[in-house]
mmCIF file of C-alpha atoms in Angstrom:
data_model
loop_
_atom_site.group_PDB
_atom_site.id
_atom_site.type_symbol
_atom_site.label_atom_id
_atom_site.label_comp_id
_atom_site.label_asym_id
_atom_site.label_seq_id
_atom_site.Cartn_x
_atom_site.Cartn_y
_atom_site.Cartn_z
ATOM 1 C CA ASP A 1 0.000 0.000 0.000
ATOM 2 C CA THR A 2 1.260 3.466 -0.833
ATOM 3 C CA ALA A 3 0.912 5.559 2.277
ATOM 4 C CA VAL A 4 2.393 7.448 5.170
ATOM 5 C CA SER A 5 2.927 5.103 8.088
ATOM 6 C CA GLN A 6 3.836 5.826 11.691
ATOM 7 C CA THR A 7 4.984 3.654 14.559
ATOM 8 C CA PRO A 8 3.928 3.174 17.229
ATOM 9 C CA LYS A 9 0.214 3.974 17.060
ATOM 10 C CA TYR A 10 0.013 4.349 20.839
ATOM 11 C CA LEU A 11 2.767 5.280 23.253
ATOM 12 C CA VAL A 12 2.331 5.488 27.003
ATOM 13 C CA THR A 13 5.353 6.530 29.030
ATOM 14 C CA GLN A 14 6.372 8.281 32.210
ATOM 15 C CA MET A 15 7.621 11.808 32.675
ATOM 16 C CA GLY A 16 11.328 12.210 32.143
ATOM 17 C CA ASN A 17 11.676 9.349 29.680
ATOM 18 C CA ASP A 18 13.045 9.659 26.134
ATOM 19 C CA LYS A 19 11.011 8.236 23.268
ATOM 20 C CA SER A 20 10.978 8.163 19.468
ATOM 21 C CA ILE A 21 8.220 8.066 16.878
ATOM 22 C CA LYS A 22 9.016 6.814 13.401
ATOM 23 C CA CYS A 23 7.499 7.904 10.111
ATOM 24 C CA GLU A 24 7.915 6.499 6.639
ATOM 25 C CA GLN A 25 6.336 7.426 3.325
ATOM 26 C CA ASN A 26 6.535 5.427 0.122
ATOM 27 C CA LEU A 27 4.879 8.059 -2.057
ATOM 28 C CA GLY A 28 8.159 9.352 -3.440
ATOM 29 C CA HIS A 29 7.575 12.749 -1.843
ATOM 30 C CA ASP A 30 10.471 15.026 -1.013
ATOM 31 C CA THR A 31 8.936 16.963 1.886
ATOM 32 C CA MET A 32 7.843 15.588 5.253
ATOM 33 C CA TYR A 33 6.223 17.186 8.285
ATOM 34 C CA TRP A 34 5.446 16.629 11.934
ATOM 35 C CA TYR A 35 2.257 18.065 13.429
ATOM 36 C CA LYS A 36 0.985 18.062 17.010
ATOM 37 C CA GLN A 37 -2.749 17.806 17.682
ATOM 38 C CA ASP A 38 -3.784 18.709 21.207
ATOM 39 C CA SER A 39 -6.812 17.534 23.169
ATOM 40 C CA LYS A 40 -8.944 20.269 21.596
ATOM 41 C CA LYS A 41 -8.042 18.954 18.139
ATOM 42 C CA PHE A 42 -5.996 22.039 17.328
ATOM 43 C CA LEU A 43 -3.365 21.064 14.747
ATOM 44 C CA LYS A 44 -0.034 22.848 14.710
ATOM 45 C CA ILE A 45 3.009 22.247 12.539
ATOM 46 C CA MET A 46 6.233 21.463 14.379
ATOM 47 C CA PHE A 47 8.832 20.684 11.729
ATOM 48 C CA SER A 48 9.224 20.255 8.013
ATOM 49 C CA TYR A 49 12.043 18.655 6.050
ATOM 50 C CA ASN A 50 12.638 18.994 2.327
ATOM 51 C CA ASN A 51 15.147 16.557 0.832
ATOM 52 C CA LYS A 52 16.496 15.786 4.308
ATOM 53 C CA GLU A 53 16.996 19.472 5.136
ATOM 54 C CA LEU A 54 15.097 21.292 7.859
ATOM 55 C CA ILE A 55 12.965 24.074 6.354
ATOM 56 C CA ILE A 56 10.369 24.754 9.041
ATOM 57 C CA ASN A 57 11.079 24.748 12.739
ATOM 58 C CA GLU A 58 8.290 26.316 14.713
ATOM 59 C CA THR A 59 8.768 27.331 18.337
ATOM 60 C CA VAL A 60 9.194 23.804 19.585
ATOM 61 C CA PRO A 61 11.247 23.010 22.713
ATOM 62 C CA ASN A 62 14.771 21.728 22.145
ATOM 63 C CA ARG A 63 13.671 18.448 23.707
ATOM 64 C CA PHE A 64 12.109 17.640 20.342
ATOM 65 C CA SER A 65 14.605 16.651 17.684
ATOM 66 C CA PRO A 66 13.603 15.485 14.221
ATOM 67 C CA LYS A 67 15.900 13.214 12.263
ATOM 68 C CA SER A 68 15.665 12.535 8.544
ATOM 69 C CA PRO A 69 18.001 9.720 7.487
ATOM 70 C CA ASP A 70 16.634 9.849 3.946
ATOM 71 C CA LYS A 71 13.803 11.425 1.965
ATOM 72 C CA ALA A 72 11.374 8.654 2.898
ATOM 73 C CA HIS A 73 11.822 8.844 6.658
ATOM 74 C CA LEU A 74 11.331 11.526 9.284
ATOM 75 C CA ASN A 75 11.620 10.401 12.871
ATOM 76 C CA LEU A 76 10.800 12.430 15.964
ATOM 77 C CA HIS A 77 12.815 11.985 19.124
ATOM 78 C CA ILE A 78 11.580 13.529 22.357
ATOM 79 C CA ASN A 79 13.818 13.894 25.416
ATOM 80 C CA SER A 80 12.719 14.344 29.028
ATOM 81 C CA LEU A 81 9.033 13.915 28.307
ATOM 82 C CA GLU A 82 6.602 16.218 30.112
ATOM 83 C CA LEU A 83 2.888 15.923 30.838
ATOM 84 C CA GLY A 84 2.178 18.681 28.295
ATOM 85 C CA ASP A 85 3.685 16.566 25.536
ATOM 86 C CA SER A 86 0.625 14.314 25.660
ATOM 87 C CA ALA A 87 -1.041 14.706 22.265
ATOM 88 C CA VAL A 88 -1.525 12.996 18.941
ATOM 89 C CA TYR A 89 1.454 13.450 16.634
ATOM 90 C CA PHE A 90 0.880 13.283 12.896
ATOM 91 C CA CYS A 91 3.446 12.818 10.204
ATOM 92 C CA ALA A 92 2.660 14.050 6.680
ATOM 93 C CA SER A 93 4.371 14.281 3.321
ATOM 94 C CA SER A 94 3.992 16.245 0.093
ATOM 95 C CA GLN A 95 5.723 16.820 -3.214
ATOM 96 C CA ALA A 96 7.167 20.299 -3.005
ATOM 97 C CA GLU A 97 7.482 20.905 -6.720
ATOM 98 C CA MET A 98 3.752 20.556 -7.140
ATOM 99 C CA SER A 99 2.180 23.893 -6.364
ATOM 100 C CA LEU A 100 -0.875 22.255 -4.828
ATOM 101 C CA TYR A 101 1.238 21.025 -1.905
ATOM 102 C CA GLU A 102 -1.332 18.395 -1.057
ATOM 103 C CA GLN A 103 -0.222 16.832 2.171
ATOM 104 C CA TYR A 104 -0.830 13.165 2.906
ATOM 105 C CA PHE A 105 -1.175 12.336 6.584
ATOM 106 C CA GLY A 106 -0.229 9.287 8.573
ATOM 107 C CA PRO A 107 -2.689 7.699 11.024
ATOM 108 C CA GLY A 108 -1.168 9.457 14.033
ATOM 109 C CA THR A 109 0.644 8.405 17.207
ATOM 110 C CA ARG A 110 -1.199 8.998 20.453
ATOM 111 C CA LEU A 111 1.386 9.855 23.101
ATOM 112 C CA THR A 112 0.314 9.761 26.731
ATOM 113 C CA VAL A 113 2.768 10.950 29.366
ATOM 114 C CA THR A 114 1.941 9.960 32.939
ATOM 115 C CA GLY B 1 -1.600 36.817 12.535
ATOM 116 C CA GLU B 2 -1.872 33.240 11.482
ATOM 117 C CA ASP B 3 -5.316 32.509 12.850
ATOM 118 C CA VAL B 4 -7.690 30.469 10.742
ATOM 119 C CA GLU B 5 -11.015 30.332 12.520
ATOM 120 C CA GLN B 6 -13.892 27.894 12.380
ATOM 121 C CA SER B 7 -16.990 27.275 14.425
ATOM 122 C CA LEU B 8 -16.446 24.306 16.723
ATOM 123 C CA PHE B 9 -19.558 22.270 16.216
ATOM 124 C CA LEU B 10 -22.346 21.619 13.709
ATOM 125 C CA SER B 11 -25.228 19.191 13.995
ATOM 126 C CA VAL B 12 -27.487 18.337 11.045
ATOM 127 C CA ARG B 13 -30.074 15.721 10.188
ATOM 128 C CA GLU B 14 -29.262 13.025 7.678
ATOM 129 C CA GLY B 15 -30.233 14.131 4.173
ATOM 130 C CA ASP B 16 -29.951 17.846 4.954
ATOM 131 C CA SER B 17 -27.166 20.078 3.672
ATOM 132 C CA SER B 18 -24.262 21.030 5.920
ATOM 133 C CA VAL B 19 -22.367 24.278 5.640
ATOM 134 C CA ILE B 20 -19.055 24.613 7.435
ATOM 135 C CA ASN B 21 -17.496 28.073 7.549
ATOM 136 C CA CYS B 22 -13.935 29.287 7.863
ATOM 137 C CA THR B 23 -12.254 32.677 7.976
ATOM 138 C CA TYR B 24 -8.592 33.135 7.210
ATOM 139 C CA THR B 25 -6.237 36.040 7.630
ATOM 140 C CA ASP B 26 -3.658 36.017 4.860
ATOM 141 C CA SER B 27 -4.996 37.618 1.682
ATOM 142 C CA SER B 28 -1.954 36.355 -0.208
ATOM 143 C CA SER B 29 -2.822 32.700 0.387
ATOM 144 C CA THR B 30 -2.638 30.693 -2.810
ATOM 145 C CA TYR B 31 -4.528 27.514 -2.031
ATOM 146 C CA LEU B 32 -7.233 26.854 0.520
ATOM 147 C CA TYR B 33 -8.059 23.324 1.554
ATOM 148 C CA TRP B 34 -10.665 21.281 3.322
ATOM 149 C CA TYR B 35 -9.483 18.213 5.207
ATOM 150 C CA LYS B 36 -11.608 15.572 6.936
ATOM 151 C CA GLN B 37 -10.550 13.701 10.064
ATOM 152 C CA GLU B 38 -12.520 10.630 11.060
ATOM 153 C CA PRO B 39 -12.224 9.321 14.632
ATOM 154 C CA GLY B 40 -8.833 7.793 15.340
ATOM 155 C CA ALA B 41 -7.514 8.579 11.870
ATOM 156 C CA GLY B 42 -5.285 11.086 10.155
ATOM 157 C CA LEU B 43 -6.425 13.970 7.997
ATOM 158 C CA GLN B 44 -7.630 13.296 4.484
ATOM 159 C CA LEU B 45 -7.769 15.973 1.802
ATOM 160 C CA LEU B 46 -11.367 16.438 0.639
ATOM 161 C CA THR B 47 -11.046 19.296 -1.773
ATOM 162 C CA TYR B 48 -9.167 22.514 -2.408
ATOM 163 C CA ILE B 49 -9.693 25.815 -4.165
ATOM 164 C CA PHE B 50 -7.200 28.110 -5.805
ATOM 165 C CA SER B 51 -7.372 31.710 -4.671
ATOM 166 C CA ASN B 52 -8.413 33.032 -8.091
ATOM 167 C CA MET B 53 -11.580 30.916 -8.031
ATOM 168 C CA ASP B 54 -14.921 31.776 -6.429
ATOM 169 C CA MET B 55 -16.476 28.355 -6.405
ATOM 170 C CA LYS B 56 -15.591 24.722 -6.912
ATOM 171 C CA GLN B 57 -17.992 21.808 -7.044
ATOM 172 C CA ASP B 58 -16.987 18.192 -6.605
ATOM 173 C CA GLN B 59 -19.912 15.747 -6.403
ATOM 174 C CA ARG B 60 -21.670 16.475 -3.074
ATOM 175 C CA LEU B 61 -19.098 19.083 -2.067
ATOM 176 C CA THR B 62 -19.264 22.774 -2.957
ATOM 177 C CA VAL B 63 -16.546 25.194 -1.892
ATOM 178 C CA LEU B 64 -17.247 28.922 -1.930
ATOM 179 C CA LEU B 65 -14.497 31.501 -1.578
ATOM 180 C CA ASN B 66 -15.077 35.165 -0.784
ATOM 181 C CA LYS B 67 -11.643 36.743 -1.037
ATOM 182 C CA LYS B 68 -12.843 40.189 -0.022
ATOM 183 C CA ASP B 69 -14.119 38.896 3.313
ATOM 184 C CA LYS B 70 -11.478 36.119 3.541
ATOM 185 C CA HIS B 71 -14.280 33.627 4.014
ATOM 186 C CA LEU B 72 -14.307 30.024 2.876
ATOM 187 C CA SER B 73 -17.192 27.595 3.162
ATOM 188 C CA LEU B 74 -17.763 23.915 2.512
ATOM 189 C CA ARG B 75 -21.250 22.737 1.677
ATOM 190 C CA ILE B 76 -22.019 19.038 1.850
ATOM 191 C CA ALA B 77 -25.240 18.129 0.052
ATOM 192 C CA ASP B 78 -27.379 15.200 1.213
ATOM 193 C CA THR B 79 -25.290 14.742 4.359
ATOM 194 C CA GLN B 80 -24.848 11.113 5.425
ATOM 195 C CA THR B 81 -23.952 9.589 8.791
ATOM 196 C CA GLY B 82 -20.580 8.669 7.302
ATOM 197 C CA ASP B 83 -19.864 12.382 6.924
ATOM 198 C CA SER B 84 -19.664 12.723 10.713
ATOM 199 C CA ALA B 85 -16.093 13.825 11.358
ATOM 200 C CA ILE B 86 -13.976 16.872 12.115
ATOM 201 C CA TYR B 87 -13.448 19.192 9.153
ATOM 202 C CA PHE B 88 -10.401 21.430 8.973
ATOM 203 C CA CYS B 89 -9.840 24.311 6.625
ATOM 204 C CA ALA B 90 -6.243 25.243 5.870
ATOM 205 C CA GLU B 91 -4.450 27.960 3.944
ATOM 206 C CA LYS B 92 -1.218 27.791 2.028
ATOM 207 C CA LYS B 93 0.744 30.986 2.323
ATOM 208 C CA MET B 94 2.271 32.725 -0.656
ATOM 209 C CA ASP B 95 5.822 32.389 0.602
ATOM 210 C CA SER B 96 8.759 30.087 0.263
ATOM 211 C CA SER B 97 7.703 27.783 3.059
ATOM 212 C CA TYR B 98 5.600 24.709 2.566
ATOM 213 C CA LYS B 99 3.555 25.501 5.626
ATOM 214 C CA LEU B 100 -0.170 24.977 5.890
ATOM 215 C CA ILE B 101 -2.030 26.880 8.577
ATOM 216 C CA PHE B 102 -4.950 24.851 9.876
ATOM 217 C CA GLY B 103 -8.143 26.054 11.450
ATOM 218 C CA SER B 104 -9.324 24.726 14.784
ATOM 219 C CA GLY B 105 -11.654 22.208 13.146
ATOM 220 C CA THR B 106 -15.449 21.885 13.037
ATOM 221 C CA ARG B 107 -16.985 18.747 14.456
ATOM 222 C CA LEU B 108 -19.897 17.683 12.251
ATOM 223 C CA LEU B 109 -22.473 15.384 13.801
ATOM 224 C CA VAL B 110 -25.048 13.864 11.452
ATOM 225 C CA ARG B 111 -28.194 12.657 13.230
ATOM 226 C CA PRO B 112 -30.181 9.789 11.707
#
């Protein structure tokens, strides 16, 4: 199946731990994104990579570090997890050369910090 | 600012039309989008409109764009229970970034 996939789908962890969320797309896109959706469903972009280079970095704490080993992968590593990090994290991808910039979303990772 | 605003909730009866409204702030936006999020799932692009268009129709969906008022609407004809979801509008800015600014989402509930 051609898609954007994320692992894990659910992640429950304690405060202070370090965790990673993985994202892969097999659509051949060159741009990938991480979004955070809070409990009120508000969706906010965190990072964007184009051809493995960081192009968008919103005001996200340094504890969040994206890593893009290649164009098809964009992983999110979170250090010293806090209660406020609990949210659903969505990965997305698009083809930058296409002016429509349609973004394809993954199914989301629900992170719960206790 | 970057605020894209939507009403939070809409309830309609099955078979009626639904109209979801959105206001955006950046008059230079090039594309405006409507995404649908079903429970427990990611966002799925429903339709889009280019900023030089006033209206776009795609089967049961009609998008209206009023650039003067920066107002975007999505009309769903013959609303079905399967249309129950959260609907997000989003704008693509006319700059070098690939950023989409999303609205807060409108939860549509379709009653049988």
